[in-house]
């Protein structure tokens, strides 16, 4: 039976940590763990997911919730409450719902203070890991139990037509289908059934077979790939298309890709690979027109088509530049470029403790280290950190989109508990969360010349996941600062010692340093280039990926954090902070759409953007009465309220950039909570509280018998076309919205 281990580095000599592995969450299979009843409970959860896999695609993340609820039992006799349609929502009902929700949520807090959770949903990540382990002949890294659960995950998320999507809620794509099928074959699934499923999906996905996969999946002949010359890393930084100017995720993926391309590396051609070549292509493999394949892309995959300028660029590189760089003296430049690229690969590895920025560059960096030297220390240091990305739930084992969302979720959870005005009942929970946040702050900048390594300052920042990962983000730094400032107002005996004042100042310094000239904040770094650089976006499957764009969410979080800080430390860098807040609020106003909406870059979608937009403007000192933007945003939100009450927004809003309800106009707890929080902040209770009453009724009635809330459609998003799971959101936001509703709507009335 599987069990989750937290803040554990094991006894592996090839793993190290900056803070004793705080926040690390890894799964271990123990054949002797669990009673027969507990094992039966897990099997029942798996069976239930399988039966309902086409109705609710995300897992309910039950395995660790079951484990933690057993390990941290909390006795409660509070009754489950339902409110009838015309029945008044009373303070007693809301308070009972809040206590039930917080009682449950506090039992599933880890001993190091964070809340674990499923951060999966992307169907192509597992393939990268399995392919890399297959190439490096390290299949033994994954036990039979790991492999079995990975197969379970892939079969659970196979669409009804036999294919797989880009993400678990998406329709079948060539990218998702080919990579998922290849993964199953490399994991040993080779029977008639798997091949038949591929044939079914292939018929739906066009006449070309695997040659029509997107650029990230063109892992066949190098002549069938558009060039990724490593020499671009030798170009002067002043060039707008220099990779150092790109969004960190983009550059950190194309960095190792350029090394593998420059080396023209080819993995071992095994009988399984030969068999796959026969299965995946319409014509015999040796007859494929690889030059034509370079730019083929199935219509189901194509979100960002190549503009003409990109086709000209790739053709020029392929036909003119690459032949020069492949022969003397051009090959000398290639050798220098490959050395430079590997310098940057090693720097990234070392400064993330071999976790790497994300799962794609994790496996690519690992492969680069193996290509450079299969027996290298660097390659060995990569291996134990594979498990930081693996997560198991009732739907099987997946590779997450990060090594978790630990810091982000914990900072939000602190604000949730405090919003309920029930903090004195959950002091231990707050104390543990406080300690985790303090332990997760980044205490030093990366070593060396940050300009040479294209890195921003990080001393004082908070990361999205763990301190070992270490990449600073603007919104996590802001939410971390907000959380520790709120906790500093509580008695020491309740929440522990406050964060040192100098560390608060360091966090403020990071936030101020990340504001762009237009007043906005991007996620990781300053926006380093121009929007037109998106013309060279080669991914086909993502939008707005090449540079780090400022967004409403990060900008709003920065305003809120600086406003909170200014109240407690009014003289520290006062003019800079006031100017920053003013410019940031102006940015939020400027990017509001004419209909009053804001596009949410990291959540689904317009309800998420509206919550941040309204909250940011109010934190900057605006009100409903004096700010037209807030009034327009409230009107927009109210226009999207469902006839049954509440809000329910589909991920298609992100993809199509048009507000789209969930099928059958179904409300969603998280969208409903975001809309409630925005409207409550904007004073909706004083104008017409009825939409808030209707929304509160939906949240209360959805609460489950154990105090948990049900898992519904996926609510995380990124790069316009992809979704990701935040399993904690189903607890965090309904409780937060009801907490604010109790204190600011019911009390005020």
mmCIF file with all atom_site columns, C-alpha atoms in Angstrom, residues 124 175 213-218 222 225-234 241-263 294 304 306 310 313-314 317 334 337-338 340-342 344-345 348 356-365 368 454 471 533-547 719:
data_model
loop_
_atom_site.group_PDB
_atom_site.id
_atom_site.type_symbol
_atom_site.label_atom_id
_atom_site.label_alt_id
_atom_site.label_comp_id
_atom_site.label_asym_id
_atom_site.label_entity_id
_atom_site.label_seq_id
_atom_site.pdbx_PDB_ins_code
_atom_site.Cartn_x
_atom_site.Cartn_y
_atom_site.Cartn_z
_atom_site.occupancy
_atom_site.B_iso_or_equiv
_atom_site.pdbx_formal_charge
_atom_site.auth_seq_id
_atom_site.auth_comp_id
_atom_site.auth_asym_id
_atom_site.auth_atom_id
_atom_site.pdbx_PDB_model_num
ATOM 1  C CA . UNK A 1 124 ? 2.516  14.715 -21.623 1.00 0.00 ? 124 UNK A CA 1
ATOM 2  C CA . UNK A 1 175 ? 0.550  15.041 -28.936 1.00 0.00 ? 175 UNK A CA 1
ATOM 3  C CA . UNK A 1 213 ? 2.717  15.579 -33.633 1.00 0.00 ? 213 UNK A CA 1
ATOM 4  C CA . UNK A 1 214 ? 3.645  19.006 -32.242 1.00 0.00 ? 214 UNK A CA 1
ATOM 5  C CA . UNK A 1 215 ? 7.280  20.112 -32.059 1.00 0.00 ? 215 UNK A CA 1
ATOM 6  C CA . UNK A 1 216 ? 7.695  18.906 -28.450 1.00 0.00 ? 216 UNK A CA 1
ATOM 7  C CA . UNK A 1 217 ? 6.809  15.379 -29.543 1.00 0.00 ? 217 UNK A CA 1
ATOM 8  C CA . UNK A 1 218 ? 8.922  15.123 -32.702 1.00 0.00 ? 218 UNK A CA 1
ATOM 9  C CA . UNK A 1 222 ? 16.603 14.940 -36.432 1.00 0.00 ? 222 UNK A CA 1
ATOM 10 C CA . UNK A 1 225 ? 12.772 18.593 -36.455 1.00 0.00 ? 225 UNK A CA 1
ATOM 11 C CA . UNK A 1 226 ? 13.100 22.317 -36.843 1.00 0.00 ? 226 UNK A CA 1
ATOM 12 C CA . UNK A 1 227 ? 16.537 23.481 -35.668 1.00 0.00 ? 227 UNK A CA 1
ATOM 13 C CA . UNK A 1 228 ? 17.246 24.466 -32.072 1.00 0.00 ? 228 UNK A CA 1
ATOM 14 C CA . UNK A 1 229 ? 20.802 25.780 -32.467 1.00 0.00 ? 229 UNK A CA 1
ATOM 15 C CA . UNK A 1 230 ? 22.668 26.125 -29.154 1.00 0.00 ? 230 UNK A CA 1
ATOM 16 C CA . UNK A 1 231 ? 24.660 28.982 -30.732 1.00 0.00 ? 231 UNK A CA 1
ATOM 17 C CA . UNK A 1 232 ? 21.805 31.348 -29.888 1.00 0.00 ? 232 UNK A CA 1
ATOM 18 C CA . UNK A 1 233 ? 23.157 31.298 -26.306 1.00 0.00 ? 233 UNK A CA 1
ATOM 19 C CA . UNK A 1 234 ? 26.363 32.917 -27.620 1.00 0.00 ? 234 UNK A CA 1
ATOM 20 C CA . UNK A 1 241 ? 15.207 37.089 -29.173 1.00 0.00 ? 241 UNK A CA 1
ATOM 21 C CA . UNK A 1 242 ? 18.106 36.145 -26.892 1.00 0.00 ? 242 UNK A CA 1
ATOM 22 C CA . UNK A 1 243 ? 16.978 33.199 -24.724 1.00 0.00 ? 243 UNK A CA 1
ATOM 23 C CA . UNK A 1 244 ? 18.058 35.041 -21.578 1.00 0.00 ? 244 UNK A CA 1
ATOM 24 C CA . UNK A 1 245 ? 15.194 37.434 -22.255 1.00 0.00 ? 245 UNK A CA 1
ATOM 25 C CA . UNK A 1 246 ? 12.604 34.678 -22.420 1.00 0.00 ? 246 UNK A CA 1
ATOM 26 C CA . UNK A 1 247 ? 10.138 33.492 -19.817 1.00 0.00 ? 247 UNK A CA 1
ATOM 27 C CA . UNK A 1 248 ? 12.178 31.288 -17.471 1.00 0.00 ? 248 UNK A CA 1
ATOM 28 C CA . UNK A 1 249 ? 10.118 28.165 -18.201 1.00 0.00 ? 249 UNK A CA 1
ATOM 29 C CA . UNK A 1 250 ? 10.520 28.686 -21.930 1.00 0.00 ? 250 UNK A CA 1
ATOM 30 C CA . UNK A 1 251 ? 14.268 29.245 -21.818 1.00 0.00 ? 251 UNK A CA 1
ATOM 31 C CA . UNK A 1 252 ? 14.850 26.441 -19.308 1.00 0.00 ? 252 UNK A CA 1
ATOM 32 C CA . UNK A 1 253 ? 13.078 23.957 -21.604 1.00 0.00 ? 253 UNK A CA 1
ATOM 33 C CA . UNK A 1 254 ? 14.795 25.064 -24.802 1.00 0.00 ? 254 UNK A CA 1
ATOM 34 C CA . UNK A 1 255 ? 18.188 25.216 -23.057 1.00 0.00 ? 255 UNK A CA 1
ATOM 35 C CA . UNK A 1 256 ? 18.573 21.410 -22.705 1.00 0.00 ? 256 UNK A CA 1
ATOM 36 C CA . UNK A 1 257 ? 16.652 20.839 -25.940 1.00 0.00 ? 257 UNK A CA 1
ATOM 37 C CA . UNK A 1 258 ? 19.303 22.852 -27.764 1.00 0.00 ? 258 UNK A CA 1
ATOM 38 C CA . UNK A 1 259 ? 22.063 20.696 -26.245 1.00 0.00 ? 259 UNK A CA 1
ATOM 39 C CA . UNK A 1 260 ? 20.375 17.445 -27.261 1.00 0.00 ? 260 UNK A CA 1
ATOM 40 C CA . UNK A 1 261 ? 19.745 18.875 -30.732 1.00 0.00 ? 261 UNK A CA 1
ATOM 41 C CA . UNK A 1 262 ? 23.307 20.183 -31.061 1.00 0.00 ? 262 UNK A CA 1
ATOM 42 C CA . UNK A 1 263 ? 24.724 16.777 -30.112 1.00 0.00 ? 263 UNK A CA 1
ATOM 43 C CA . UNK A 1 294 ? 9.174  19.349 -39.755 1.00 0.00 ? 294 UNK A CA 1
ATOM 44 C CA . UNK A 1 304 ? -0.645 28.699 -31.987 1.00 0.00 ? 304 UNK A CA 1
ATOM 45 C CA . UNK A 1 306 ? 3.436  29.196 -37.078 1.00 0.00 ? 306 UNK A CA 1
ATOM 46 C CA . UNK A 1 310 ? 8.691  31.578 -38.260 1.00 0.00 ? 310 UNK A CA 1
ATOM 47 C CA . UNK A 1 313 ? 13.320 31.338 -39.906 1.00 0.00 ? 313 UNK A CA 1
ATOM 48 C CA . UNK A 1 314 ? 13.220 27.548 -39.540 1.00 0.00 ? 314 UNK A CA 1
ATOM 49 C CA . UNK A 1 317 ? 18.324 27.644 -40.197 1.00 0.00 ? 317 UNK A CA 1
ATOM 50 C CA . UNK A 1 334 ? 29.024 24.489 -32.043 1.00 0.00 ? 334 UNK A CA 1
ATOM 51 C CA . UNK A 1 337 ? 27.987 26.680 -27.717 1.00 0.00 ? 337 UNK A CA 1
ATOM 52 C CA . UNK A 1 338 ? 27.420 23.194 -26.312 1.00 0.00 ? 338 UNK A CA 1
ATOM 53 C CA . UNK A 1 340 ? 28.091 27.144 -22.682 1.00 0.00 ? 340 UNK A CA 1
ATOM 54 C CA . UNK A 1 341 ? 24.715 25.440 -22.654 1.00 0.00 ? 341 UNK A CA 1
ATOM 55 C CA . UNK A 1 342 ? 25.921 22.742 -20.264 1.00 0.00 ? 342 UNK A CA 1
ATOM 56 C CA . UNK A 1 344 ? 23.784 26.828 -17.688 1.00 0.00 ? 344 UNK A CA 1
ATOM 57 C CA . UNK A 1 345 ? 22.251 23.362 -17.278 1.00 0.00 ? 345 UNK A CA 1
ATOM 58 C CA . UNK A 1 348 ? 20.129 25.437 -12.942 1.00 0.00 ? 348 UNK A CA 1
ATOM 59 C CA . UNK A 1 356 ? 14.812 22.100 -11.695 1.00 0.00 ? 356 UNK A CA 1
ATOM 60 C CA . UNK A 1 357 ? 12.310 24.788 -12.645 1.00 0.00 ? 357 UNK A CA 1
ATOM 61 C CA . UNK A 1 358 ? 9.680  22.329 -13.811 1.00 0.00 ? 358 UNK A CA 1
ATOM 62 C CA . UNK A 1 359 ? 9.099  18.733 -14.900 1.00 0.00 ? 359 UNK A CA 1
ATOM 63 C CA . UNK A 1 360 ? 9.969  19.207 -18.579 1.00 0.00 ? 360 UNK A CA 1
ATOM 64 C CA . UNK A 1 361 ? 13.404 20.695 -18.031 1.00 0.00 ? 361 UNK A CA 1
ATOM 65 C CA . UNK A 1 362 ? 13.938 18.316 -15.097 1.00 0.00 ? 362 UNK A CA 1
ATOM 66 C CA . UNK A 1 363 ? 13.992 15.226 -17.328 1.00 0.00 ? 363 UNK A CA 1
ATOM 67 C CA . UNK A 1 364 ? 15.745 17.052 -20.193 1.00 0.00 ? 364 UNK A CA 1
ATOM 68 C CA . UNK A 1 365 ? 18.503 18.341 -17.897 1.00 0.00 ? 365 UNK A CA 1
ATOM 69 C CA . UNK A 1 368 ? 21.818 16.114 -20.878 1.00 0.00 ? 368 UNK A CA 1
ATOM 70 C CA . UNK A 1 454 ? 20.058 35.507 -16.493 1.00 0.00 ? 454 UNK A CA 1
ATOM 71 C CA . UNK A 1 471 ? 12.808 29.923 -7.908  1.00 0.00 ? 471 UNK A CA 1
ATOM 72 C CA . UNK A 1 533 ? 8.863  38.079 -29.860 1.00 0.00 ? 533 UNK A CA 1
ATOM 73 C CA . UNK A 1 534 ? 5.870  35.765 -29.454 1.00 0.00 ? 534 UNK A CA 1
ATOM 74 C CA . UNK A 1 535 ? 6.067  35.438 -33.249 1.00 0.00 ? 535 UNK A CA 1
ATOM 75 C CA . UNK A 1 536 ? 8.807  32.843 -32.711 1.00 0.00 ? 536 UNK A CA 1
ATOM 76 C CA . UNK A 1 537 ? 6.711  30.753 -30.282 1.00 0.00 ? 537 UNK A CA 1
ATOM 77 C CA . UNK A 1 538 ? 7.517  27.284 -31.684 1.00 0.00 ? 538 UNK A CA 1
ATOM 78 C CA . UNK A 1 539 ? 5.364  25.188 -29.331 1.00 0.00 ? 539 UNK A CA 1
ATOM 79 C CA . UNK A 1 540 ? 2.096  25.142 -31.356 1.00 0.00 ? 540 UNK A CA 1
ATOM 80 C CA . UNK A 1 541 ? 0.259  24.084 -28.174 1.00 0.00 ? 541 UNK A CA 1
ATOM 81 C CA . UNK A 1 542 ? 0.760  27.084 -25.841 1.00 0.00 ? 542 UNK A CA 1
ATOM 82 C CA . UNK A 1 543 ? 0.030  30.787 -26.095 1.00 0.00 ? 543 UNK A CA 1
ATOM 83 C CA . UNK A 1 544 ? 1.965  33.715 -24.582 1.00 0.00 ? 544 UNK A CA 1
ATOM 84 C CA . UNK A 1 545 ? 4.850  31.476 -23.568 1.00 0.00 ? 545 UNK A CA 1
ATOM 85 C CA . UNK A 1 546 ? 7.976  33.155 -24.923 1.00 0.00 ? 546 UNK A CA 1
ATOM 86 C CA . UNK A 1 547 ? 8.255  36.099 -22.535 1.00 0.00 ? 547 UNK A CA 1
ATOM 87 C CA . UNK A 1 719 ? -0.283 29.516 -21.140 1.00 0.00 ? 719 UNK A CA 1
#
